Amino acid sequence: MNFRVEPLSVFIQKKDIFYNFEPFLFNTPEHLRLQNCKNCYVLWGEKKNKISLVFNLFIEKECGLSPYQMAFGGVEGSDSLHYQDLSDFIDFILSFCNSLLLKQLKITCYPFSYNPSVSHIVTQILLLKGFEISKSELTHFINISPINFEEILHFSEKRKLKKSIQKGFIFEKLEKYNVDDIYEFIADSRKRKNYPVSMSLEAFKQTIHIFQDKYFVFAVKDHQTIIALTVAIVINQQILYNFYPADHTEYLAYSPIVALTLGLYRFCQEKE
């Protein structure tokens, strides 16, 4: 495998970029340039003129970051890669970091469930090379199958869902909406729960405008009133990321997030 590195500004202008896997949205050149860091590199490994491995590296002072602002970066590649390919690629990354005289490299990896075979090997290699796990977070995910959503719900969640159904709440994918209103709804909900909003309004607007085919807004309504919504991101053809779920303070007794999750599950079933 041949390893290469180029600044993002150069890499993004290539017209002959071909992958032998589908990269996660956050690791694509178009999304990387939204992270407001001018000093960014793309490192990759290729076989037969196709990219098999990729890693993004942002430089801030004497620290390397992957990613700079988004939810995750890390080493991504085909799930058919061998251990030695991944080990050699990580050596290439570390060698490049050393050439830049970086004092630290911080990698926020994607959830293991996104690509278990690569994730486990990469984590093992990084630990063997002296990396330390500074933060570990739980990821909640649902495997999409022909099974009805109601059948996999806990009894208590079924009761919550029944309330929403009895009230006639409707789930829909919003095609026309005011981005400012969506952001305000999310911000109010997260503030109530003491959760931060990781994106500014301007960044939110810009990202949704550029990736209209990847960032969707889904809502549960009581007639015309939005009582729950989420921004869901198409990470790739297999993964829909429930990014910003939020609910209306006056409808908490109905737990509309359960009805929202039902709608997302059915949306994914239709795409299978």
Short mmCIF file of C-alpha atoms in Angstrom, two decimals:
data_model
loop_
_atom_site.label_atom_id
_atom_site.label_comp_id
_atom_site.label_asym_id
_atom_site.label_seq_id
_atom_site.Cartn_x
_atom_site.Cartn_y
_atom_site.Cartn_z
CA MET A 1 0.00 0.00 0.00
CA ASN A 2 1.26 3.50 -0.85
CA PHE A 3 0.87 6.23 1.76
CA ARG A 4 0.52 9.90 0.88
CA VAL A 5 -0.20 13.22 2.55
CA GLU A 6 -1.33 16.57 1.21
CA PRO A 7 -2.83 19.76 2.63
CA LEU A 8 -6.62 19.69 2.52
CA SER A 9 -6.57 22.71 0.19
CA VAL A 10 -4.66 20.63 -2.38
CA PHE A 11 -6.43 17.32 -1.78
CA ILE A 12 -9.90 18.83 -2.22
CA GLN A 13 -9.05 20.02 -5.73
CA LYS A 14 -8.30 16.52 -6.98
CA LYS A 15 -10.72 15.28 -9.61
CA ASP A 16 -9.59 11.68 -9.47
CA ILE A 17 -10.44 10.75 -5.86
CA PHE A 18 -11.76 7.20 -5.72
CA TYR A 19 -12.42 5.13 -2.59
CA ASN A 20 -12.83 1.38 -2.25
CA PHE A 21 -15.16 2.07 0.71
CA GLU A 22 -17.77 4.71 1.49
CA PRO A 23 -16.16 7.30 3.78
CA PHE A 24 -18.10 8.80 6.67
CA LEU A 25 -19.48 12.25 5.84
CA PHE A 26 -17.41 13.96 8.55
CA ASN A 27 -14.19 12.65 6.95
CA THR A 28 -14.94 13.81 3.40
CA PRO A 29 -12.97 16.80 2.06
CA GLU A 30 -16.10 18.91 1.60
CA HIS A 31 -17.05 18.49 5.26
CA LEU A 32 -13.51 18.86 6.60
CA ARG A 33 -13.19 22.37 5.22
CA LEU A 34 -16.11 23.51 7.39
CA GLN A 35 -14.07 23.00 10.56
CA ASN A 36 -12.51 26.49 10.48
CA CYS A 37 -8.89 25.43 10.76
CA LYS A 38 -6.61 26.52 7.93
CA ASN A 39 -3.83 24.10 8.86
CA CYS A 40 -5.29 20.75 7.85
CA TYR A 41 -3.80 17.69 6.15
CA VAL A 42 -5.30 14.58 4.62
CA LEU A 43 -3.27 11.38 4.96
CA TRP A 44 -4.27 8.31 3.02
CA GLY A 45 -3.25 4.88 1.87
CA GLU A 46 -4.08 3.64 -1.59
CA LYS A 47 -4.10 0.42 -3.55
CA LYS A 48 -4.62 0.26 -7.32
CA ASN A 49 -5.33 4.01 -7.41
CA LYS A 50 -8.14 3.74 -4.87
CA ILE A 51 -8.09 5.08 -1.31
CA SER A 52 -8.27 2.26 1.25
CA LEU A 53 -7.39 4.30 4.36
CA VAL A 54 -7.83 7.94 5.32
CA PHE A 55 -7.05 10.18 8.28
CA ASN A 56 -7.55 13.92 8.74
CA LEU A 57 -5.12 15.97 10.80
CA PHE A 58 -5.67 19.52 12.01
CA ILE A 59 -2.81 21.51 13.53
CA GLU A 60 -3.34 24.00 16.34
CA LYS A 61 -0.14 25.41 17.78
CA GLU A 62 1.94 22.29 18.53
CA CYS A 63 -0.98 19.90 18.83
CA GLY A 64 -2.46 17.57 16.21
CA LEU A 65 -6.22 17.07 16.31
CA SER A 66 -8.57 14.71 14.51
CA PRO A 67 -11.11 16.20 14.23
CA TYR A 68 -10.92 19.92 14.96
CA GLN A 69 -14.62 20.62 15.58
CA MET A 70 -16.87 17.79 14.40
CA ALA A 71 -18.05 14.77 16.38
CA PHE A 72 -15.24 12.48 15.26
CA GLY A 73 -12.27 11.94 12.97
CA GLY A 74 -9.87 9.05 13.32
CA VAL A 75 -8.53 6.36 11.03
CA GLU A 76 -11.15 5.15 8.60
CA GLY A 77 -10.93 2.49 5.94
CA SER A 78 -12.21 -0.60 4.25
CA ASP A 79 -13.31 -3.36 6.61
CA SER A 80 -11.24 -5.84 4.57
CA LEU A 81 -7.92 -4.29 5.63
CA HIS A 82 -5.26 -6.38 7.32
CA TYR A 83 -3.69 -5.62 10.69
CA GLN A 84 -0.35 -4.79 9.08
CA ASP A 85 -1.94 -2.25 6.71
CA LEU A 86 -3.46 -0.38 9.64
CA SER A 87 -0.29 -0.60 11.72
CA ASP A 88 1.86 0.73 8.88
CA PHE A 89 -0.58 3.55 8.23
CA ILE A 90 -0.55 4.62 11.88
CA ASP A 91 3.27 4.57 11.77
CA PHE A 92 3.04 6.86 8.72
CA ILE A 93 0.72 9.23 10.62
CA LEU A 94 3.06 9.35 13.63
CA SER A 95 6.10 9.89 11.43
CA PHE A 96 4.39 12.84 9.75
CA CYS A 97 3.44 14.30 13.14
CA ASN A 98 7.07 13.99 14.25
CA SER A 99 8.23 15.80 11.11
CA LEU A 100 5.97 18.71 12.11
CA LEU A 101 7.46 18.66 15.64
CA LEU A 102 4.06 18.19 17.21
CA LYS A 103 4.03 17.59 20.95
CA GLN A 104 0.64 15.90 21.15
CA LEU A 105 -1.85 14.06 18.96
CA LYS A 106 -5.48 13.85 20.06
CA ILE A 107 -7.81 11.54 18.12
CA THR A 108 -11.56 11.36 18.68
CA CYS A 109 -12.60 8.11 17.05
CA TYR A 110 -16.00 7.30 15.61
CA PRO A 111 -18.25 4.86 17.51
CA PHE A 112 -17.11 1.25 17.34
CA SER A 113 -20.51 0.28 15.94
CA TYR A 114 -19.81 2.28 12.76
CA ASN A 115 -17.05 -0.11 11.68
CA PRO A 116 -16.29 -2.71 14.37
CA SER A 117 -13.52 -4.57 12.54
CA VAL A 118 -11.41 -1.47 11.86
CA SER A 119 -12.24 0.25 15.18
CA HIS A 120 -11.04 -2.61 17.37
CA ILE A 121 -7.75 -3.05 15.49
CA VAL A 122 -7.00 0.69 15.37
CA THR A 123 -7.65 1.07 19.09
CA GLN A 124 -5.42 -1.89 19.89
CA ILE A 125 -2.58 -0.51 17.75
CA LEU A 126 -2.84 2.98 19.20
CA LEU A 127 -2.67 1.62 22.75
CA LEU A 128 0.37 -0.49 21.87
CA LYS A 129 2.06 2.62 20.50
CA GLY A 130 1.62 4.53 23.75
CA PHE A 131 -1.69 6.31 23.31
CA GLU A 132 -3.98 6.67 26.33
CA ILE A 133 -7.77 6.70 26.43
CA SER A 134 -8.61 10.08 27.96
CA LYS A 135 -12.37 9.93 27.40
CA SER A 136 -14.84 7.15 26.67
CA GLU A 137 -18.50 7.70 25.78
CA LEU A 138 -21.46 5.40 25.36
CA THR A 139 -23.13 5.22 21.96
CA HIS A 140 -26.74 4.15 21.68
CA PHE A 141 -27.77 2.64 18.37
CA ILE A 142 -30.58 0.59 16.88
CA ASN A 143 -30.00 -2.02 14.21
CA ILE A 144 -32.56 -1.60 11.46
CA SER A 145 -34.44 -4.78 10.58
CA PRO A 146 -37.86 -5.83 9.27
CA ILE A 147 -39.02 -6.19 12.89
CA ASN A 148 -41.59 -3.60 13.97
CA PHE A 149 -40.16 -0.90 16.23
CA GLU A 150 -42.82 -1.56 18.86
CA GLU A 151 -41.59 -5.14 19.26
CA ILE A 152 -38.13 -4.04 20.43
CA LEU A 153 -39.38 -1.41 22.87
CA HIS A 154 -39.32 -1.81 26.63
CA PHE A 155 -42.78 -1.98 28.18
CA SER A 156 -42.48 1.50 29.71
CA GLU A 157 -41.52 2.99 26.32
CA LYS A 158 -44.51 1.28 24.68
CA ARG A 159 -46.79 3.08 27.11
CA LYS A 160 -45.19 6.41 26.20
CA LEU A 161 -45.59 5.69 22.50
CA LYS A 162 -49.24 4.72 23.01
CA LYS A 163 -49.92 8.15 24.52
CA SER A 164 -48.60 9.89 21.40
CA ILE A 165 -50.58 7.61 19.09
CA GLN A 166 -53.80 8.17 21.04
CA LYS A 167 -53.32 11.95 20.80
CA GLY A 168 -52.89 11.70 17.03
CA PHE A 169 -49.41 13.17 16.86
CA ILE A 170 -47.91 13.03 13.36
CA PHE A 171 -44.31 12.32 12.32
CA GLU A 172 -42.92 13.94 9.19
CA LYS A 173 -39.74 14.87 7.40
CA LEU A 174 -39.78 18.65 7.09
CA GLU A 175 -39.11 19.90 3.57
CA LYS A 176 -39.65 23.59 4.24
CA TYR A 177 -38.61 25.17 7.51
CA ASN A 178 -37.01 28.24 9.04
CA VAL A 179 -33.49 27.29 10.12
CA ASP A 180 -33.48 29.96 12.84
CA ASP A 181 -36.65 28.48 14.35
CA ILE A 182 -35.23 24.94 14.25
CA TYR A 183 -32.03 26.10 15.95
CA GLU A 184 -33.95 28.01 18.62
CA PHE A 185 -36.13 24.96 19.36
CA ILE A 186 -33.02 22.78 19.76
CA ALA A 187 -31.17 25.38 21.86
CA ASP A 188 -34.13 25.85 24.23
CA SER A 189 -34.51 22.10 24.74
CA ARG A 190 -30.80 21.53 25.36
CA LYS A 191 -30.57 24.51 27.72
CA ARG A 192 -33.42 23.05 29.77
CA LYS A 193 -31.46 19.78 30.07
CA ASN A 194 -28.14 21.54 30.73
CA TYR A 195 -26.67 20.27 27.46
CA PRO A 196 -24.43 22.54 25.36
CA VAL A 197 -25.16 23.35 21.72
CA SER A 198 -21.96 22.40 19.90
CA MET A 199 -22.63 24.52 16.81
CA SER A 200 -23.23 28.24 16.51
CA LEU A 201 -26.28 29.42 14.57
CA GLU A 202 -24.12 30.54 11.65
CA ALA A 203 -22.27 27.23 11.48
CA PHE A 204 -25.59 25.40 11.71
CA LYS A 205 -27.03 27.42 8.82
CA GLN A 206 -23.95 26.99 6.66
CA THR A 207 -23.71 23.25 7.18
CA ILE A 208 -27.38 22.57 6.47
CA HIS A 209 -27.25 24.78 3.37
CA ILE A 210 -24.21 22.98 1.93
CA PHE A 211 -25.35 19.47 2.83
CA GLN A 212 -29.08 19.65 2.19
CA ASP A 213 -29.00 16.07 0.92
CA LYS A 214 -27.29 14.82 4.11
CA TYR A 215 -28.83 16.87 6.94
CA PHE A 216 -32.54 16.19 7.42
CA VAL A 217 -35.01 17.68 9.88
CA PHE A 218 -37.69 15.35 11.23
CA ALA A 219 -40.51 16.41 13.51
CA VAL A 220 -43.47 15.17 15.53
CA LYS A 221 -46.42 17.53 15.39
CA ASP A 222 -49.63 18.14 17.29
CA HIS A 223 -51.59 19.55 14.37
CA GLN A 224 -49.28 22.41 13.28
CA THR A 225 -47.29 22.66 16.52
CA ILE A 226 -43.87 21.00 16.54
CA ILE A 227 -43.56 19.09 19.80
CA ALA A 228 -40.32 17.22 19.06
CA LEU A 229 -37.71 17.34 16.33
CA THR A 230 -34.25 16.23 15.42
CA VAL A 231 -31.56 16.98 12.90
CA ALA A 232 -30.47 13.62 11.49
CA ILE A 233 -27.27 13.27 9.50
CA VAL A 234 -26.63 10.69 6.79
CA ILE A 235 -23.13 9.56 7.81
CA ASN A 236 -23.13 7.06 4.95
CA GLN A 237 -25.68 4.78 3.29
CA GLN A 238 -25.73 2.51 6.36
CA ILE A 239 -25.81 5.05 9.21
CA LEU A 240 -28.27 7.79 10.17
CA TYR A 241 -26.96 9.88 13.08
CA ASN A 242 -29.67 11.27 15.39
CA PHE A 243 -27.71 14.45 16.01
CA TYR A 244 -29.89 16.99 17.80
CA PRO A 245 -33.09 15.48 19.29
CA ALA A 246 -35.20 18.06 21.12
CA ASP A 247 -38.66 18.27 22.65
CA HIS A 248 -41.25 20.90 23.59
CA THR A 249 -41.46 21.68 27.29
CA GLU A 250 -45.29 21.64 27.27
CA TYR A 251 -45.47 18.10 25.85
CA LEU A 252 -43.03 16.27 28.09
CA ALA A 253 -45.84 14.21 29.61
CA TYR A 254 -46.26 12.50 26.23
CA SER A 255 -42.53 11.71 25.77
CA PRO A 256 -42.67 12.67 22.06
CA ILE A 257 -39.04 11.64 21.56
CA VAL A 258 -40.26 8.01 21.52
CA ALA A 259 -42.64 8.80 18.65
CA LEU A 260 -39.80 10.66 16.93
CA THR A 261 -37.55 7.60 17.22
CA LEU A 262 -40.31 5.41 15.79
CA GLY A 263 -40.50 7.70 12.78
CA LEU A 264 -36.73 7.60 12.27
CA TYR A 265 -36.73 3.81 12.50
CA ARG A 266 -39.44 3.52 9.87
CA PHE A 267 -37.65 6.05 7.65
CA CYS A 268 -34.54 3.87 7.79
CA GLN A 269 -36.58 0.72 7.09
CA GLU A 270 -37.88 2.32 3.89
CA LYS A 271 -34.30 3.00 2.78
CA GLU A 272 -33.17 -0.59 3.32
#
